[in-house]
mmCIF file of C-alpha atoms in Angstrom:
data_model
loop_
_atom_site.group_PDB
_atom_site.id
_atom_site.type_symbol
_atom_site.label_atom_id
_atom_site.label_comp_id
_atom_site.label_asym_id
_atom_site.label_seq_id
_atom_site.Cartn_x
_atom_site.Cartn_y
_atom_site.Cartn_z
ATOM 1 C CA UNK A 368 -0.323 -17.848 -6.785
ATOM 2 C CA UNK A 369 -0.769 -14.090 -6.926
ATOM 3 C CA UNK A 370 -1.610 -12.647 -3.521
ATOM 4 C CA UNK A 371 -4.530 -10.204 -3.321
ATOM 5 C CA UNK A 372 -3.633 -7.529 -0.769
ATOM 6 C CA UNK A 373 -6.538 -5.290 0.253
ATOM 7 C CA UNK A 374 -6.665 -2.036 2.251
ATOM 8 C CA UNK A 375 -8.111 -1.847 5.750
ATOM 9 C CA UNK A 376 -8.495 1.673 7.056
ATOM 10 C CA UNK A 377 -10.927 0.521 9.745
ATOM 11 C CA UNK A 378 -12.267 -2.668 11.285
ATOM 12 C CA UNK A 379 -15.317 -2.439 9.024
ATOM 13 C CA UNK A 380 -13.107 -2.183 5.953
ATOM 14 C CA UNK A 381 -11.001 -5.088 7.196
ATOM 15 C CA UNK A 382 -14.069 -7.292 7.507
ATOM 16 C CA UNK A 383 -15.192 -6.211 4.036
ATOM 17 C CA UNK A 384 -11.806 -7.162 2.568
ATOM 18 C CA UNK A 385 -11.672 -10.544 4.283
ATOM 19 C CA UNK A 386 -15.244 -11.464 3.420
ATOM 20 C CA UNK A 387 -14.697 -10.594 -0.238
ATOM 21 C CA UNK A 388 -11.655 -12.759 -0.804
ATOM 22 C CA UNK A 389 -8.493 -10.908 0.209
ATOM 23 C CA UNK A 390 -5.468 -13.118 0.908
ATOM 24 C CA UNK A 391 -3.967 -10.391 3.070
ATOM 25 C CA UNK A 392 -4.809 -6.923 4.353
ATOM 26 C CA UNK A 393 -2.598 -3.958 5.146
ATOM 27 C CA UNK A 394 -3.439 -1.500 7.890
ATOM 28 C CA UNK A 395 -2.048 1.227 10.107
ATOM 29 C CA UNK A 396 -1.900 1.507 13.875
ATOM 30 C CA UNK A 397 -1.121 4.689 15.727
ATOM 31 C CA UNK A 398 0.678 7.598 14.082
ATOM 32 C CA UNK A 399 3.531 5.926 12.214
ATOM 33 C CA UNK A 400 1.686 5.141 9.000
ATOM 34 C CA UNK A 401 1.199 7.073 5.775
ATOM 35 C CA UNK A 402 -2.581 7.374 6.102
ATOM 36 C CA UNK A 403 -3.274 9.169 9.340
ATOM 37 C CA UNK A 404 -6.531 10.432 7.863
ATOM 38 C CA UNK A 405 -7.937 6.900 7.968
ATOM 39 C CA UNK A 406 -9.639 5.635 11.118
ATOM 40 C CA UNK A 407 -6.822 3.121 11.581
ATOM 41 C CA UNK A 408 -6.365 0.823 14.564
ATOM 42 C CA UNK A 409 -5.421 1.123 18.203
ATOM 43 C CA UNK A 410 -3.089 -1.430 19.826
ATOM 44 C CA UNK A 411 -6.159 -3.172 21.238
ATOM 45 C CA UNK A 412 -8.092 -3.323 17.964
ATOM 46 C CA UNK A 413 -4.925 -4.395 16.123
ATOM 47 C CA UNK A 414 -4.840 -7.545 18.238
ATOM 48 C CA UNK A 415 -8.518 -8.146 17.493
ATOM 49 C CA UNK A 416 -7.946 -7.573 13.788
ATOM 50 C CA UNK A 417 -5.100 -10.092 13.628
ATOM 51 C CA UNK A 418 -7.192 -12.727 15.403
ATOM 52 C CA UNK A 419 -10.125 -12.094 13.061
ATOM 53 C CA UNK A 420 -7.915 -12.469 10.004
ATOM 54 C CA UNK A 421 -5.854 -15.449 11.120
ATOM 55 C CA UNK A 422 -8.934 -17.498 11.979
ATOM 56 C CA UNK A 423 -9.970 -17.012 8.350
ATOM 57 C CA UNK A 424 -6.552 -17.692 6.837
ATOM 58 C CA UNK A 425 -5.788 -14.061 5.975
ATOM 59 C CA UNK A 426 -2.478 -12.333 6.695
ATOM 60 C CA UNK A 427 -2.048 -8.883 8.247
ATOM 61 C CA UNK A 428 0.644 -6.468 7.047
ATOM 62 C CA UNK A 429 1.259 -3.515 9.369
ATOM 63 C CA UNK A 430 2.266 -0.203 7.793
ATOM 64 C CA UNK A 431 5.086 1.565 9.627
ATOM 65 C CA UNK A 432 5.883 3.590 6.527
ATOM 66 C CA UNK A 433 6.561 7.136 7.676
ATOM 67 C CA UNK A 434 9.840 8.827 8.454
ATOM 68 C CA UNK A 435 10.415 9.081 12.202
ATOM 69 C CA UNK A 436 12.536 11.308 14.400
ATOM 70 C CA UNK A 437 15.010 10.176 17.028
ATOM 71 C CA UNK A 438 12.639 11.313 19.774
ATOM 72 C CA UNK A 439 9.929 9.006 18.403
ATOM 73 C CA UNK A 440 12.042 5.844 18.377
ATOM 74 C CA UNK A 441 10.856 4.629 21.816
ATOM 75 C CA UNK A 442 7.246 4.823 20.606
ATOM 76 C CA UNK A 443 8.144 2.955 17.433
ATOM 77 C CA UNK A 444 9.849 0.268 19.494
ATOM 78 C CA UNK A 445 6.713 -0.176 21.561
ATOM 79 C CA UNK A 446 4.590 -0.447 18.431
ATOM 80 C CA UNK A 447 6.876 -3.059 16.863
ATOM 81 C CA UNK A 448 6.921 -5.098 20.071
ATOM 82 C CA UNK A 449 3.138 -4.961 20.434
ATOM 83 C CA UNK A 450 2.615 -5.873 16.775
ATOM 84 C CA UNK A 451 4.942 -8.825 17.233
ATOM 85 C CA UNK A 452 2.985 -10.026 20.244
ATOM 86 C CA UNK A 453 -0.260 -9.560 18.296
ATOM 87 C CA UNK A 454 1.040 -11.816 15.528
ATOM 88 C CA UNK A 455 1.212 -9.532 12.481
ATOM 89 C CA UNK A 456 2.649 -11.252 9.419
ATOM 90 C CA UNK A 457 4.767 -8.434 7.953
ATOM 91 C CA UNK A 458 5.920 -4.868 8.455
ATOM 92 C CA UNK A 459 5.725 -2.345 5.595
ATOM 93 C CA UNK A 460 8.520 0.158 6.211
ATOM 94 C CA UNK A 461 10.094 3.276 4.693
ATOM 95 C CA UNK A 462 12.557 4.561 7.296
ATOM 96 C CA UNK A 463 15.931 2.769 7.403
ATOM 97 C CA UNK A 464 16.098 3.191 11.164
ATOM 98 C CA UNK A 465 12.712 1.495 11.550
ATOM 99 C CA UNK A 466 13.985 -1.391 9.414
ATOM 100 C CA UNK A 467 16.818 -1.923 11.883
ATOM 101 C CA UNK A 468 14.417 -1.753 14.832
ATOM 102 C CA UNK A 469 12.147 -4.361 13.246
ATOM 103 C CA UNK A 470 15.103 -6.673 12.655
ATOM 104 C CA UNK A 471 16.265 -6.258 16.242
ATOM 105 C CA UNK A 472 12.915 -6.450 18.061
ATOM 106 C CA UNK A 473 10.998 -8.884 15.834
ATOM 107 C CA UNK A 474 13.526 -10.692 13.603
ATOM 108 C CA UNK A 475 11.017 -13.438 12.787
ATOM 109 C CA UNK A 476 8.589 -11.038 11.062
ATOM 110 C CA UNK A 477 9.236 -10.280 7.360
ATOM 111 C CA UNK A 478 9.896 -6.672 6.354
ATOM 112 C CA UNK A 479 8.474 -5.216 3.143
ATOM 113 C CA UNK A 480 9.892 -2.079 1.558
ATOM 114 C CA UNK A 481 7.099 0.488 1.207
ATOM 115 C CA UNK A 482 6.422 2.282 -2.056
ATOM 116 C CA UNK A 483 7.419 5.348 -0.009
ATOM 117 C CA UNK A 484 11.011 4.118 -0.413
ATOM 118 C CA UNK A 485 10.711 4.876 -4.163
ATOM 119 C CA UNK A 486 12.360 1.637 -5.254
ATOM 120 C CA UNK A 487 12.148 1.752 -9.044
ATOM 121 C CA UNK A 488 15.117 -0.280 -10.291
ATOM 122 C CA UNK A 489 16.777 -3.676 -9.889
ATOM 123 C CA UNK A 490 19.771 -2.228 -7.985
ATOM 124 C CA UNK A 491 17.306 -0.684 -5.534
ATOM 125 C CA UNK A 492 15.614 -4.048 -5.017
ATOM 126 C CA UNK A 493 18.975 -5.775 -4.575
ATOM 127 C CA UNK A 494 19.974 -3.193 -1.963
ATOM 128 C CA UNK A 495 16.744 -3.853 -0.060
ATOM 129 C CA UNK A 496 17.524 -7.565 -0.156
ATOM 130 C CA UNK A 497 20.949 -6.903 1.373
ATOM 131 C CA UNK A 498 19.227 -4.926 4.133
ATOM 132 C CA UNK A 499 17.200 -8.040 4.956
ATOM 133 C CA UNK A 500 13.872 -7.148 3.342
ATOM 134 C CA UNK A 501 11.838 -10.025 1.934
ATOM 135 C CA UNK A 502 9.606 -7.970 -0.381
ATOM 136 C CA UNK A 503 9.560 -4.582 -2.098
ATOM 137 C CA UNK A 504 6.538 -2.560 -3.235
ATOM 138 C CA UNK A 505 7.653 -1.034 -6.510
ATOM 139 C CA UNK A 506 6.979 2.553 -7.514
ATOM 140 C CA UNK A 507 3.652 2.796 -9.328
ATOM 141 C CA UNK A 508 5.146 4.576 -12.341
ATOM 142 C CA UNK A 509 7.067 1.583 -13.724
ATOM 143 C CA UNK A 510 6.203 0.057 -17.088
ATOM 144 C CA UNK A 511 5.388 -3.598 -17.627
ATOM 145 C CA UNK A 512 8.821 -4.137 -19.201
ATOM 146 C CA UNK A 513 10.534 -2.667 -16.148
ATOM 147 C CA UNK A 514 8.408 -4.726 -13.759
ATOM 148 C CA UNK A 515 9.098 -7.906 -15.743
ATOM 149 C CA UNK A 516 12.851 -7.290 -15.788
ATOM 150 C CA UNK A 517 12.958 -6.631 -12.052
ATOM 151 C CA UNK A 518 10.882 -9.723 -11.251
ATOM 152 C CA UNK A 519 13.079 -11.954 -13.428
ATOM 153 C CA UNK A 520 16.208 -10.854 -11.615
ATOM 154 C CA UNK A 521 15.000 -10.020 -8.111
ATOM 155 C CA UNK A 522 16.249 -12.076 -5.161
ATOM 156 C CA UNK A 523 13.130 -11.152 -3.143
ATOM 157 C CA UNK A 524 9.364 -10.876 -3.695
ATOM 158 C CA UNK A 525 7.885 -8.039 -5.724
ATOM 159 C CA UNK A 526 4.576 -6.315 -4.945
ATOM 160 C CA UNK A 527 2.813 -3.845 -7.234
ATOM 161 C CA UNK A 528 -0.211 -1.593 -6.908
ATOM 162 C CA UNK A 529 -3.060 -2.896 -9.051
ATOM 163 C CA UNK A 530 -5.921 -0.505 -8.406
ATOM 164 C CA UNK A 531 -6.678 2.912 -6.993
ATOM 165 C CA UNK A 532 -5.479 6.483 -6.800
ATOM 166 C CA UNK A 533 -2.111 7.497 -8.223
ATOM 167 C CA UNK A 534 0.211 10.028 -6.639
ATOM 168 C CA UNK A 535 1.170 12.839 -9.027
ATOM 169 C CA UNK A 536 4.806 12.347 -7.996
ATOM 170 C CA UNK A 537 6.842 9.341 -7.002
ATOM 171 C CA UNK A 538 5.323 8.319 -3.693
ATOM 172 C CA UNK A 539 7.126 10.015 -0.844
ATOM 173 C CA UNK A 540 8.900 12.481 -3.104
ATOM 174 C CA UNK A 541 6.184 15.170 -3.344
ATOM 175 C CA UNK A 542 6.569 18.146 -1.003
ATOM 176 C CA UNK A 543 3.608 20.151 -2.305
ATOM 177 C CA UNK A 544 1.364 19.378 0.669
ATOM 178 C CA UNK A 545 4.123 20.326 3.102
ATOM 179 C CA UNK A 546 4.997 23.503 1.193
ATOM 180 C CA UNK A 547 1.396 24.701 0.987
ATOM 181 C CA UNK A 548 -0.028 23.633 4.323
ATOM 182 C CA UNK A 549 2.772 22.199 6.426
ATOM 183 C CA UNK A 550 1.405 18.659 6.130
ATOM 184 C CA UNK A 551 3.953 16.120 4.910
ATOM 185 C CA UNK A 552 3.067 12.942 3.070
ATOM 186 C CA UNK A 553 6.180 11.384 4.580
ATOM 187 C CA UNK A 554 4.547 11.921 7.963
ATOM 188 C CA UNK A 555 1.221 10.444 6.913
ATOM 189 C CA UNK A 556 -0.558 13.797 6.579
ATOM 190 C CA UNK A 557 -0.731 14.499 2.841
ATOM 191 C CA UNK A 558 -3.586 16.940 2.156
ATOM 192 C CA UNK A 559 -3.705 15.828 -1.505
ATOM 193 C CA UNK A 560 -3.301 19.321 -3.017
ATOM 194 C CA UNK A 561 -2.857 17.664 -6.417
ATOM 195 C CA UNK A 562 -6.599 16.890 -6.348
ATOM 196 C CA UNK A 563 -7.445 20.624 -6.243
ATOM 197 C CA UNK A 564 -8.199 22.851 -9.239
ATOM 198 C CA UNK A 565 -5.489 25.139 -10.585
ATOM 199 C CA UNK A 566 -5.274 27.672 -13.392
ATOM 200 C CA UNK A 567 -6.004 31.231 -14.458
ATOM 201 C CA UNK A 568 -8.209 33.027 -16.948
ATOM 202 C CA UNK A 569 -9.909 30.602 -19.295
ATOM 203 C CA UNK A 570 -7.904 27.779 -17.759
ATOM 204 C CA UNK A 571 -9.452 28.149 -14.313
ATOM 205 C CA UNK A 572 -11.098 25.238 -12.491
ATOM 206 C CA UNK A 573 -9.046 22.565 -14.185
ATOM 207 C CA UNK A 574 -7.244 19.678 -12.527
ATOM 208 C CA UNK A 575 -3.869 19.340 -14.271
ATOM 209 C CA UNK A 576 -2.241 17.462 -11.365
ATOM 210 C CA UNK A 577 -5.064 15.017 -10.612
ATOM 211 C CA UNK A 578 -4.318 11.689 -12.274
ATOM 212 C CA UNK A 579 -6.850 9.067 -13.253
ATOM 213 C CA UNK A 580 -7.018 5.983 -11.062
ATOM 214 C CA UNK A 581 -4.921 2.941 -11.821
ATOM 215 C CA UNK A 582 -6.779 -0.220 -12.891
ATOM 216 C CA UNK A 583 -4.954 -3.450 -13.754
ATOM 217 C CA UNK A 584 -7.871 -5.848 -13.436
ATOM 218 C CA UNK A 585 -7.280 -6.963 -17.052
ATOM 219 C CA UNK A 586 -3.587 -7.588 -16.349
ATOM 220 C CA UNK A 587 -3.645 -9.925 -13.350
ATOM 221 C CA UNK A 588 -2.629 -13.068 -15.222
ATOM 222 C CA UNK A 589 0.105 -11.113 -16.968
ATOM 223 C CA UNK A 590 1.420 -9.830 -13.636
ATOM 224 C CA UNK A 591 1.450 -13.355 -12.238
ATOM 225 C CA UNK A 592 3.308 -14.624 -15.297
ATOM 226 C CA UNK A 593 5.895 -11.870 -14.821
ATOM 227 C CA UNK A 594 6.604 -13.213 -11.352
ATOM 228 C CA UNK A 595 4.821 -10.565 -9.270
ATOM 229 C CA UNK A 596 4.065 -12.007 -5.823
ATOM 230 C CA UNK A 597 1.332 -9.634 -4.678
ATOM 231 C CA UNK A 598 -1.109 -7.171 -6.236
ATOM 232 C CA UNK A 599 -2.076 -4.354 -3.904
ATOM 233 C CA UNK A 600 -5.358 -2.448 -3.890
ATOM 234 C CA UNK A 601 -5.117 1.196 -2.803
ATOM 235 C CA UNK A 602 -7.820 2.603 -0.539
ATOM 236 C CA UNK A 603 -7.223 2.875 3.207
ATOM 237 C CA UNK A 604 -9.076 6.195 3.110
ATOM 238 C CA UNK A 605 -12.067 4.641 1.325
ATOM 239 C CA UNK A 606 -15.378 3.428 2.726
ATOM 240 C CA UNK A 607 -15.880 -0.276 3.566
ATOM 241 C CA UNK A 608 -18.345 -0.538 0.666
ATOM 242 C CA UNK A 609 -15.594 0.484 -1.742
ATOM 243 C CA UNK A 610 -13.187 -2.048 -0.251
ATOM 244 C CA UNK A 611 -15.795 -4.795 -0.511
ATOM 245 C CA UNK A 612 -16.632 -4.021 -4.138
ATOM 246 C CA UNK A 613 -13.060 -3.690 -5.423
ATOM 247 C CA UNK A 614 -11.730 -6.678 -3.490
ATOM 248 C CA UNK A 615 -14.625 -8.820 -4.705
ATOM 249 C CA UNK A 616 -14.068 -7.884 -8.346
ATOM 250 C CA UNK A 617 -10.329 -8.560 -8.206
ATOM 251 C CA UNK A 618 -10.939 -11.845 -6.397
ATOM 252 C CA UNK A 619 -13.346 -12.913 -9.125
ATOM 253 C CA UNK A 620 -10.940 -11.827 -11.854
ATOM 254 C CA UNK A 621 -8.083 -13.772 -10.264
ATOM 255 C CA UNK A 622 -10.131 -16.925 -9.804
ATOM 256 C CA UNK A 623 -11.909 -16.958 -13.166
ATOM 257 C CA UNK A 624 -9.387 -15.235 -15.414
ATOM 258 C CA UNK A 625 -12.227 -13.218 -16.921
ATOM 259 C CA UNK A 626 -13.446 -9.639 -16.533
ATOM 260 C CA UNK A 627 -17.088 -9.000 -17.368
ATOM 261 C CA UNK A 628 -18.833 -5.740 -18.127
ATOM 262 C CA UNK A 629 -20.674 -5.976 -14.819
ATOM 263 C CA UNK A 630 -17.356 -6.252 -12.982
ATOM 264 C CA UNK A 631 -16.072 -3.137 -14.720
ATOM 265 C CA UNK A 632 -19.259 -1.261 -13.905
ATOM 266 C CA UNK A 633 -18.784 -2.193 -10.252
ATOM 267 C CA UNK A 634 -15.259 -0.743 -10.299
ATOM 268 C CA UNK A 635 -16.402 2.457 -11.981
ATOM 269 C CA UNK A 636 -19.338 3.214 -9.665
#
């Protein structure tokens, strides 16, 4: 069965995701996640969030998907240990050093390769499997043929983004925010300069780098048939109302196999 993985940038968004049919949520705690602009969770509220979800049969995936420095490793260790005690169900990781820490401190918790790792081929997935990862979030730029081929030959689970904003570059490989304002996406501080207007003369006030949102609500059964394990909804920076609406529509589409005009209108408003 295809897992529906919803974003939780706050406790309110987490409740919205759970109450609208998410099988799992992903969230950040502290500073080692790629969405520091979200409200995120403290160690105390992380424990509360896990309890809330587990009582309702929902899993919690913790994002530890930024690059970290050697000086930060003690803090990362503390976060991993606390998350383990809190009962999180998976870590979503980019940094290879953090992968090793997770395996050492909490070997019983599955590790998922973040899309920030830019895994876009079968050899990349196989390498992640050798590192001990149990799932990989593929780059969002892959075609259906590429996703199908990887799923058919992958030794581990495959997760794909199904809805939400697209990065104008391979996730984690854009340095525009850092170059312009000193804010790195690999440190969770992307300022999204690709959403700004660029141009000159008669081409002013255009948005050549701002991509349209991804929407695979019509493709859920196809993704499941390919062998995709989890479909991920983007939106940890979004309001709880957005999380509720999108999660509810995708839940309905998964359960019924149909997408109505009303469902599409909900996604587009």
